[in-house]
Short mmCIF file of C-alpha atoms and ligand atoms in Angstrom, two decimals:
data_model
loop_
_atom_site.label_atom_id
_atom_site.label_comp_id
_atom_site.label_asym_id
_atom_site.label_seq_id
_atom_site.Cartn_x
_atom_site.Cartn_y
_atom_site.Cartn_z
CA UNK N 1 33.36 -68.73 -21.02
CA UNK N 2 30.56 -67.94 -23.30
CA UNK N 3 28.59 -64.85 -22.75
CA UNK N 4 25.38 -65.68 -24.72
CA UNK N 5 22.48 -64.09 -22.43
CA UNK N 6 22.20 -60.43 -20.83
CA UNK N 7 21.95 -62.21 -17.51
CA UNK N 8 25.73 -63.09 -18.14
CA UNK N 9 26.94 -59.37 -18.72
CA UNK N 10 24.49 -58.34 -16.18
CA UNK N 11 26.60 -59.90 -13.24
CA UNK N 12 29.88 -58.33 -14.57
CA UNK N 13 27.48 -54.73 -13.74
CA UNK N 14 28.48 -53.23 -10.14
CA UNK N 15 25.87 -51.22 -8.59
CA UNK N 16 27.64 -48.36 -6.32
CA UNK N 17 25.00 -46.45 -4.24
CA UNK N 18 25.22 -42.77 -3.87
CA UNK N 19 27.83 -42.49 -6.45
CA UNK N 20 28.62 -39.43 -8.02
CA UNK N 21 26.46 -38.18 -5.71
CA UNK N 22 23.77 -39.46 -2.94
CA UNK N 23 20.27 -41.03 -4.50
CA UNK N 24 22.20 -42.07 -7.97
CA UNK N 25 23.05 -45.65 -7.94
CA UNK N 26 26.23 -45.64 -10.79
CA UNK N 27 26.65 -48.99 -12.85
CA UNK N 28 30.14 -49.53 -12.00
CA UNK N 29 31.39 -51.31 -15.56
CA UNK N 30 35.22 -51.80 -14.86
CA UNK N 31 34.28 -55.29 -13.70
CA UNK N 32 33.12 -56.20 -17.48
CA UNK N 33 36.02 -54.08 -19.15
CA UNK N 34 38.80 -56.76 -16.44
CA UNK N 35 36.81 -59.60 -17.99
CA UNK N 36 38.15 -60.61 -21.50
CA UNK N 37 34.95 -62.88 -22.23
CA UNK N 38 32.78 -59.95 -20.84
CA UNK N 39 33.98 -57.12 -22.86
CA UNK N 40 34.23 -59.52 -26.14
CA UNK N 41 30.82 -60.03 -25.83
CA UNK N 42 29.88 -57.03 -25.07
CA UNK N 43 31.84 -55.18 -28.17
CA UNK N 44 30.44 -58.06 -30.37
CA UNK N 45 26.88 -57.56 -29.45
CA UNK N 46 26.67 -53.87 -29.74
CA UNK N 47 28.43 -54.33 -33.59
CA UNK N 48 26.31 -56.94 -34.06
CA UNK N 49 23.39 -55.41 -35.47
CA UNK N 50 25.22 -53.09 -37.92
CA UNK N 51 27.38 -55.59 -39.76
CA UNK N 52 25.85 -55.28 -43.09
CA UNK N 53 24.73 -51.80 -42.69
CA UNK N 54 28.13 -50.58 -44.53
CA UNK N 55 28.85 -48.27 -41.38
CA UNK N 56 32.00 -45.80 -42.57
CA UNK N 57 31.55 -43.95 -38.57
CA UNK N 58 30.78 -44.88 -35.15
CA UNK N 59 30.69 -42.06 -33.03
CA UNK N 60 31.14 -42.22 -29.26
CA UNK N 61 30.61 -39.83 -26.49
CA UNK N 62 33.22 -38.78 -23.91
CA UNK N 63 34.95 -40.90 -22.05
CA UNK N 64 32.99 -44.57 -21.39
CA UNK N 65 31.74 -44.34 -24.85
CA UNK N 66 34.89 -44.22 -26.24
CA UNK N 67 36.34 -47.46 -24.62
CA UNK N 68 32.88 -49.39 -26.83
CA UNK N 69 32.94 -46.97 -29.31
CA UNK N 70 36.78 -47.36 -30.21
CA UNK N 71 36.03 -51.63 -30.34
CA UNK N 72 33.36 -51.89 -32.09
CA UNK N 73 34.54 -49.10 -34.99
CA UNK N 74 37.39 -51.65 -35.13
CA UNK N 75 34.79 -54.79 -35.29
CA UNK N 76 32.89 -52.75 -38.44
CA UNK N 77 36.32 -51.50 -40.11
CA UNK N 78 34.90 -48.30 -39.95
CA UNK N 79 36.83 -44.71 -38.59
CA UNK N 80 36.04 -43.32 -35.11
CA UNK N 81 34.83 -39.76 -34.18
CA UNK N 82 34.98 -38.08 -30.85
CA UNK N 83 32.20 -35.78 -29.09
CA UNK N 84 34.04 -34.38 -26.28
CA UNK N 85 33.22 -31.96 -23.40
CA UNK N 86 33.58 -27.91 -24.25
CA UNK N 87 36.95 -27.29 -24.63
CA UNK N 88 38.97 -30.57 -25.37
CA UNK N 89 38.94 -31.15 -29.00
CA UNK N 90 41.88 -29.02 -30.58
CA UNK N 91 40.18 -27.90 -33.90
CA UNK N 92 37.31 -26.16 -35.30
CA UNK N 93 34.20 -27.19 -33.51
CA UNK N 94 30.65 -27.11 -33.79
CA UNK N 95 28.95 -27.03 -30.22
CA UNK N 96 25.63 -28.41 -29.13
CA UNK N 97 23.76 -27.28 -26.33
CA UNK N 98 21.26 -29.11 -24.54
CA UNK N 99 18.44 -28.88 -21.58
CA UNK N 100 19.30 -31.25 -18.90
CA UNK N 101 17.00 -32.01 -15.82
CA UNK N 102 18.58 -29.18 -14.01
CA UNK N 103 20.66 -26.80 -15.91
CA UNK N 104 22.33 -27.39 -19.56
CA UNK N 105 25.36 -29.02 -21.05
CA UNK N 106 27.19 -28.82 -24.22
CA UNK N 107 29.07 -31.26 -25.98
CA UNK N 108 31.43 -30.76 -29.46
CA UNK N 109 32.40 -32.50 -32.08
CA UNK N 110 34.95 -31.19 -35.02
CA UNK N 111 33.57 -29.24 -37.72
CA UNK N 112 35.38 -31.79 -40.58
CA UNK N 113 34.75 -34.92 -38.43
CA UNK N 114 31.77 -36.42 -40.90
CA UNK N 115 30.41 -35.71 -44.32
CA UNK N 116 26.65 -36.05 -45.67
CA UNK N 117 27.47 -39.43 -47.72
CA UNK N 118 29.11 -41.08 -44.30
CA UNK N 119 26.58 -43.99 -42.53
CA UNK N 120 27.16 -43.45 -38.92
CA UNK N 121 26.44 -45.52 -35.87
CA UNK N 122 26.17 -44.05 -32.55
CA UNK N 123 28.10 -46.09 -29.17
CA UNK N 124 27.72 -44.75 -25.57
CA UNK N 125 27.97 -46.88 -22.07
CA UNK N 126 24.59 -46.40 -21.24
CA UNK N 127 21.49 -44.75 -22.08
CA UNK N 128 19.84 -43.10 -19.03
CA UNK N 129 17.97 -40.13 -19.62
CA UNK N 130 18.72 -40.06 -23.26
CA UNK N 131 19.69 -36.27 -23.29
CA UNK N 132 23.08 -37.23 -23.49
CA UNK N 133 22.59 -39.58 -26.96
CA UNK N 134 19.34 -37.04 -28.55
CA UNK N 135 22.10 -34.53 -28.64
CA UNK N 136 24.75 -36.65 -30.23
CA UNK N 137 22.17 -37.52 -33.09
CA UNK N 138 21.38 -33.93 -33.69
CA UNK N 139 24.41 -33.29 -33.99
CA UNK N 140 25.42 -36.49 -36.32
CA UNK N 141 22.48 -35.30 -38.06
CA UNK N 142 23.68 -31.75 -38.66
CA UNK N 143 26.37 -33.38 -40.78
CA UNK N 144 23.80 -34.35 -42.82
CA UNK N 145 24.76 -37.93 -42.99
CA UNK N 146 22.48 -41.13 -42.23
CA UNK N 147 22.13 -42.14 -38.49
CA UNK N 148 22.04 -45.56 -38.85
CA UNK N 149 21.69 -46.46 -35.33
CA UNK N 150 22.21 -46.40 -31.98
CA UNK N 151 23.79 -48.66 -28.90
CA UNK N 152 24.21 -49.03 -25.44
CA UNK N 153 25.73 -51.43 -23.11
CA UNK N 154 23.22 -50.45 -20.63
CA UNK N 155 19.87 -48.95 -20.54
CA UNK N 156 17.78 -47.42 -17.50
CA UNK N 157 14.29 -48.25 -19.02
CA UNK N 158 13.00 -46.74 -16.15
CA UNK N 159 14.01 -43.68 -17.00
CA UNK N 160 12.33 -43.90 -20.76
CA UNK N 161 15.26 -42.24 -22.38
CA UNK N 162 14.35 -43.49 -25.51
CA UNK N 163 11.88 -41.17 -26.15
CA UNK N 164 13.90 -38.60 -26.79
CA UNK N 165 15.25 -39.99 -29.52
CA UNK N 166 13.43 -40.13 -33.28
CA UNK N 167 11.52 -43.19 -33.09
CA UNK N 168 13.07 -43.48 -36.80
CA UNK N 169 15.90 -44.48 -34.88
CA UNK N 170 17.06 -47.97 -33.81
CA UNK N 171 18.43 -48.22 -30.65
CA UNK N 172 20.27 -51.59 -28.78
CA UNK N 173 20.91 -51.99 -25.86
CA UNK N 174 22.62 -55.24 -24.21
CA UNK N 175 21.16 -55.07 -20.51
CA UNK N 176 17.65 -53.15 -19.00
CA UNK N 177 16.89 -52.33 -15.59
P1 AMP O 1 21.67 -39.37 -20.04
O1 AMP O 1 22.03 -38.17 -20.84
O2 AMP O 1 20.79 -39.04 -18.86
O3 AMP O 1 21.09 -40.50 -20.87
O4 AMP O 1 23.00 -39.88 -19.35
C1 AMP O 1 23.87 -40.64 -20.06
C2 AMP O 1 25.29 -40.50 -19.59
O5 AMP O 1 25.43 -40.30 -18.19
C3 AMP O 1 25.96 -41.77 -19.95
O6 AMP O 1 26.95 -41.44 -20.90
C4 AMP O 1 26.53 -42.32 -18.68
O7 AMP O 1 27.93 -42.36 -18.82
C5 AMP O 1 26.15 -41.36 -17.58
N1 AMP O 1 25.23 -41.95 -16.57
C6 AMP O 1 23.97 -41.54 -16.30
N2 AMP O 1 23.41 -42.26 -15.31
C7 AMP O 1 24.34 -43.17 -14.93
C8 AMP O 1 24.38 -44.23 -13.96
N3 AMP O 1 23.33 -44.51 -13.15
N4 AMP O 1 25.50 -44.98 -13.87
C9 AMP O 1 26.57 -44.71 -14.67
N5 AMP O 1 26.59 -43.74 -15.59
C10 AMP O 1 25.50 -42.96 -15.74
#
């Protein structure tokens, strides 16, 4: 099957109402990670736009991130960093603290994990607020290496996440709402 349009990973999106918790409707995206063609597709068009771009990183937020990131590292032959909840990674970390909607959260990443001459490439599920991806450039950033860009499987455009991130910035995404 090919998988050419955004209306054909689109139907391979559940919506589950009130999931984690009542008023958020969760994109379910287990039904596109069962479908071969759906998940080839999906990997391919979020490497797409980086295939000349000499990527050496693609970093990927815990845990959905990691299933894209992991795919499309291998799809750019480039290595694959983890930024993990407080806690989980087993070396030295640098933490990053940021302001959510209610609250804060921090996230880490190891202290060796890039260097100032790598070209990185951010890869999460699914850019909602954007809190979750600002702070993962920051912190790519604080590597000083070059953040070459950004991707999504999904975006909430309603949500305008993308203006928290430097307009510098390019950011794909496969399928809007
Ligand atoms: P944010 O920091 O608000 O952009 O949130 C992004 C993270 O929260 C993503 O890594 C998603 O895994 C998760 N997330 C936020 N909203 C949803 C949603 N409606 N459905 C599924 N995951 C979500």
């Amino acid at each position: 099957m090919s998988m050419s349009s955004p209306e054909q990973l689109r139907a391979f999106i559940r919506d589950v109402p009130d999931f984690p918790k009542p008023g958020i409707v969760f994109k379910d995206i287990t039904p596109l990670l069962r479908s071969p063609a759906a998940l080839n597709a999906a990997v391919e068009k979020l490497a797409a736009p980086f295939l000349d771009e000499s990527i050496t990183a693609v970093v990927a937020i815990e845990s959905r991130g990691f299933i894209f990131g992991s795919c499309v590292a291998r799809i750019l032959k480039a290595g694959f960093v983890p930024i993990r909840k407080p806690g989980k990674l087993p070396w030295t970390t640098r933490r990053h603290e940021y302001i959510l909607e209610y609250g804060s959260d921090v996230l880490e990443i190891h202290d060796d994990a890039l260097n100032n001459d790598d070209r990185v490439v951010i890869i999460d599920d699914l850019l909602a607020t954007g809190g979750t991806l600002a702070a993962a450039a920051a912190m790519v950033r604080g590597f000083g290496c070059t953040l070459v860009g950004v991707g999504a499987v999904i975006e909430l455009a309603f949500l305008d996440g993308r203006s928290k991130l430097d307009p510098s910035t390019p950011i794909h995404t496969l399928v809007q709402y």
